[in-house]
Coordinates of C-alpha atoms in Angstrom, one line a residue:
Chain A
X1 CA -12.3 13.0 -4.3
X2 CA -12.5 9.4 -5.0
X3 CA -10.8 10.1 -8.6
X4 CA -7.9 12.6 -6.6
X5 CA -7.0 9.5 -4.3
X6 CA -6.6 7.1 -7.1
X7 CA -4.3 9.6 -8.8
X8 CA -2.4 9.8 -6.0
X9 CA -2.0 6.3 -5.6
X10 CA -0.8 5.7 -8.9
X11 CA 1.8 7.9 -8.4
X12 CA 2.9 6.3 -4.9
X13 CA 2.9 2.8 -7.4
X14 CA 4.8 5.0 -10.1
X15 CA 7.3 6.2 -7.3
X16 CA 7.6 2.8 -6.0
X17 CA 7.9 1.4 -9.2
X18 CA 11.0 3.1 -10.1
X19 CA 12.8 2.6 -6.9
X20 CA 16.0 0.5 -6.3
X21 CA 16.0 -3.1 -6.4
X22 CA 17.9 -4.5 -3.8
X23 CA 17.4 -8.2 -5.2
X24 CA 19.6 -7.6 -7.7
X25 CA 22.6 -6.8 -5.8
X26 CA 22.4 -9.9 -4.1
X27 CA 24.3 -13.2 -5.3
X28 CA 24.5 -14.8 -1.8
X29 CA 21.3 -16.4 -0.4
X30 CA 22.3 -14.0 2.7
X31 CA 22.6 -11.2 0.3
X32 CA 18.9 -12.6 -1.0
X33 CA 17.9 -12.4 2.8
X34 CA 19.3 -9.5 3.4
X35 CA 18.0 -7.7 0.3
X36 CA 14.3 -9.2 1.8
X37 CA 14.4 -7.7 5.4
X38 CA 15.7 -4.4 3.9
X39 CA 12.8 -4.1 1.6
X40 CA 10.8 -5.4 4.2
X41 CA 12.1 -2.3 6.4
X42 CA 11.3 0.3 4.0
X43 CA 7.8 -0.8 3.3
X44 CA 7.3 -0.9 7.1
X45 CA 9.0 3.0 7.3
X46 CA 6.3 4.0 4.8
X47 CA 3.6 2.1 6.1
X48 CA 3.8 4.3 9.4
X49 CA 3.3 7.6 8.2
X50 CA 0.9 6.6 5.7
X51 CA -1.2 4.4 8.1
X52 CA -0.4 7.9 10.9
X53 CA -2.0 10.3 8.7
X54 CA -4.9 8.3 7.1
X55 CA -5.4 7.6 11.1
X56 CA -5.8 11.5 11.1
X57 CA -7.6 11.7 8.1
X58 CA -10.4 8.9 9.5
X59 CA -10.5 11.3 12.8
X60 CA -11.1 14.4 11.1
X61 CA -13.9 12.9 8.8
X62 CA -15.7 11.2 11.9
X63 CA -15.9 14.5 13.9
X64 CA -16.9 16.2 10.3
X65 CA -19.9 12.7 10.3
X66 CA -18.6 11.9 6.7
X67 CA -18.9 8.5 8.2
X68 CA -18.7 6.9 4.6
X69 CA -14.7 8.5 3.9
X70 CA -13.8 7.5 7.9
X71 CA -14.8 4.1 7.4
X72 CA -12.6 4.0 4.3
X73 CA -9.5 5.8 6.2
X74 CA -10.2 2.9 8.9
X75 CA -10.8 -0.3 6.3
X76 CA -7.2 1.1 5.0
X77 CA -5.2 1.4 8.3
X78 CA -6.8 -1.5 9.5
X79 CA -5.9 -3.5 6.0
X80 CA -2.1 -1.8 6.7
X81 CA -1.9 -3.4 10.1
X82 CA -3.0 -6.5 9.4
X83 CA -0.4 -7.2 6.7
X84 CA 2.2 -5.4 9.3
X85 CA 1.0 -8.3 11.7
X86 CA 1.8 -11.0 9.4
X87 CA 5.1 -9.9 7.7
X88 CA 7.0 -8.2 10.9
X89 CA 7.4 -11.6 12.8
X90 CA 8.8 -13.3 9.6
X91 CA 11.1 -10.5 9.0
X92 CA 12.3 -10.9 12.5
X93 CA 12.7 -14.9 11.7
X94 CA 14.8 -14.0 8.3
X95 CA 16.8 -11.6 10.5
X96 CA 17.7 -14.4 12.7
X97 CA 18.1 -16.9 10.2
X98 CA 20.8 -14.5 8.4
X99 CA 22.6 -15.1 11.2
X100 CA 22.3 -18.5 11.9
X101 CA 23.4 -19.3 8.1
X102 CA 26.4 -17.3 8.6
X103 CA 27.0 -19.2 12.1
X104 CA 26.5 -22.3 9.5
X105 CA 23.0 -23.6 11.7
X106 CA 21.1 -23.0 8.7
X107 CA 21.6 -24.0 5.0
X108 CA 21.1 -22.1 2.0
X109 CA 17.8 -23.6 1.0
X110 CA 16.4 -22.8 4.3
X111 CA 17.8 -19.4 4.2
X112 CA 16.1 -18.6 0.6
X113 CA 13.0 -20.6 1.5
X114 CA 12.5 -17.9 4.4
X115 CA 13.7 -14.8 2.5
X116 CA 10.8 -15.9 -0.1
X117 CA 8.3 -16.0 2.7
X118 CA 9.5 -12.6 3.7
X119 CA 9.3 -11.2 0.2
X120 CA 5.4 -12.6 -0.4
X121 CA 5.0 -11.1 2.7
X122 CA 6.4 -7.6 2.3
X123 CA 4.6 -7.7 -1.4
X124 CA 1.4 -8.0 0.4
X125 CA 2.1 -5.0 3.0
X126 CA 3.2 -3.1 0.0
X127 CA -0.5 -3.7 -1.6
X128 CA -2.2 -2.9 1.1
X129 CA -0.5 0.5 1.7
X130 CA -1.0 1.4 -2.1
X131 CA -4.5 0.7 -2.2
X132 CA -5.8 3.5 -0.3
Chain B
X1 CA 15.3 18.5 -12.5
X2 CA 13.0 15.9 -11.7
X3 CA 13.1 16.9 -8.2
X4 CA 13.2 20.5 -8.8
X5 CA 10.0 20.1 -10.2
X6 CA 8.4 17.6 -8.0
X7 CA 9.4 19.8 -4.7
X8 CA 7.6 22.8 -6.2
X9 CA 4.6 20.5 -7.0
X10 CA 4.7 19.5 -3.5
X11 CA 5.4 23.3 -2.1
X12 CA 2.1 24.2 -4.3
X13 CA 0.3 21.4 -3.2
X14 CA 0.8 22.4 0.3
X15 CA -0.1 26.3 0.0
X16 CA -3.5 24.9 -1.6
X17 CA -4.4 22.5 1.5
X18 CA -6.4 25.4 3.2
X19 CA -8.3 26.1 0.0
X20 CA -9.5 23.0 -0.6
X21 CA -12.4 21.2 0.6
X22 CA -11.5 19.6 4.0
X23 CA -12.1 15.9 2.5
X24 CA -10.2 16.7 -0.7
X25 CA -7.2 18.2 1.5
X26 CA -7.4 15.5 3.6
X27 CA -7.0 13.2 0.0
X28 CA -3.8 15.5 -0.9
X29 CA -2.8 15.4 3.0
X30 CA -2.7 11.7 2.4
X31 CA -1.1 12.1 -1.2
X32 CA 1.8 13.9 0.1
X33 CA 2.4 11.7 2.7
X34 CA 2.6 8.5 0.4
X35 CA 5.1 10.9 -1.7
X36 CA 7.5 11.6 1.0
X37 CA 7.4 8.2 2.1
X38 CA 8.3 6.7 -1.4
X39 CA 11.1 8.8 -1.2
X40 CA 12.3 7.7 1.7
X41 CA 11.4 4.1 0.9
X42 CA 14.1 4.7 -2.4
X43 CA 16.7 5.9 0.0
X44 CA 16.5 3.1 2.2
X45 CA 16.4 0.9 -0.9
X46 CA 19.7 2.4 -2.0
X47 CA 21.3 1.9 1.2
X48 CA 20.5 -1.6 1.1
X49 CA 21.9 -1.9 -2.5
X50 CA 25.0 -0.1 -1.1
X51 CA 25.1 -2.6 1.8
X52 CA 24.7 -5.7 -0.5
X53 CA 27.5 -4.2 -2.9
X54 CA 30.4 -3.8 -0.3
X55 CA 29.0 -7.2 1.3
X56 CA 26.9 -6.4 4.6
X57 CA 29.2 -7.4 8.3
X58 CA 26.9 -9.1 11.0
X59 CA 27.2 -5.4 12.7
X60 CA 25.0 -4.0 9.5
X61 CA 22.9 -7.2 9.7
X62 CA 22.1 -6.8 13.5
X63 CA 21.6 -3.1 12.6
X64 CA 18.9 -3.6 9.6
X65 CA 15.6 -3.3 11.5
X66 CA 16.3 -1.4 14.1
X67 CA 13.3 1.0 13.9
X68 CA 11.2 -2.3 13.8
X69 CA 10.0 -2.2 17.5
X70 CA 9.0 1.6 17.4
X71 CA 7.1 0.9 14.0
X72 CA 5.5 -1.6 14.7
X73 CA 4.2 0.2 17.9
X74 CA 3.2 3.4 16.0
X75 CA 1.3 0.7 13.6
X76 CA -0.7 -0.6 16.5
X77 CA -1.3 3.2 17.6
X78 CA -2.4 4.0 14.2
X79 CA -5.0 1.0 14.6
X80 CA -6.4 1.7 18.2
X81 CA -6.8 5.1 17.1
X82 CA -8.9 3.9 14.4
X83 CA -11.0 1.5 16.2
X84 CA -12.9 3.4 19.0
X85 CA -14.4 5.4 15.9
X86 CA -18.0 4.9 15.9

């Protein structure tokens, strides 16, 4: 089983690892932000239903008293939610900072220096959903 | 043809679920769900990329996100769910 899940997560890295790159359609550093909330976004769509059924999955196992595959359904949504914890806030701080470099509040620097907060952050909620 | 191929691997994935043992189905439950959400992840990449090309208004920027409050609280439900397990 162990060996089925692994498989599987290489193929959620394969899958992820051929998807679009919105960094390099940005040349502004609000395209840059931009490009880092919308990635942030998409790892946070497919951290909910993967976090939702592994939540199912630990459920299932504890009622079954496979204790050993609940606790490692739990470790993963807990893992999941504590990198959600970290990166949503920041995302919401680059979202506002988009706007406050296009109000001219916030320079470019500043702007970049927060998208690259966002992206270390999304990079780790990304890890922690592939390493079920 | 790709996807032809990966949407009958997923349809045969499925029709196996009750055959399996329930913590290997629960693995391929699991499996599937990280493949649909990859997929969905590349769309939402795309539309980014489109977003970025044609140069995004403050409307689209205001708009990026907006699922955030109700993922965030299906997150959090995902991990209470979790933690009253013994």
């Amino acid at each position: 089983m162990k060996r089925f899940t692994s498989l599987m997560s290489c193929l959620a890295v394969m899958l992820s690892a051929c998807a679009v790159n919105p960094f390099d359609h940005a040349t502004t550093p609000d395209g840059y932000a931009i490009a880092a909330v919308g990635s942030y976004d998409a790892a946070e769509s497919a951290a909910v239903k993967a976090v939702n059924q592994a939540a199912e999955n630990a459920e299932e196992a504890s009622a079954q008293g496979a204790k050993d595959e609940a606790d490692a359904y739990k470790a993963f949504v807990l893992a999941v939610s504590n990198a959600q914890r970290i990166a949503g806030p920041i995302a919401e701080a680059t979202k506002q900072a988009i706007k406050d470099y296009r109000a001219g509040i916030v320079s470019g620097d500043a702007l970049t220096a927060q998208a690259d907060a966002l992206k270390s952050a999304t990079d780790d909620l990304k890890s922690a959903t592939e390493k079920q | 043809m790709f996807e032809m191929w990966k949407m009958f691997g997923l349809s045969l994935a499925r029709a196996a679920l009750p055959l399996l043992p329930a913590a290997a189905a629960r693995a391929v439950k699991l499996g599937l769900v990280f493949i649909d959400a990859g997929t969905q992840a590349r769309a939402e990449l795309q539309a980014v990329c489109d977003m970025l090309d044609r140069g995004a208004t403050d409307a689209e920027v205001d708009a990026l996100m907006s699922q955030h409050g109700v993922n965030t609280d299906a997150i959090e439900a995902a991990r209470a769910r979790v933690e009253v397990l013994p």
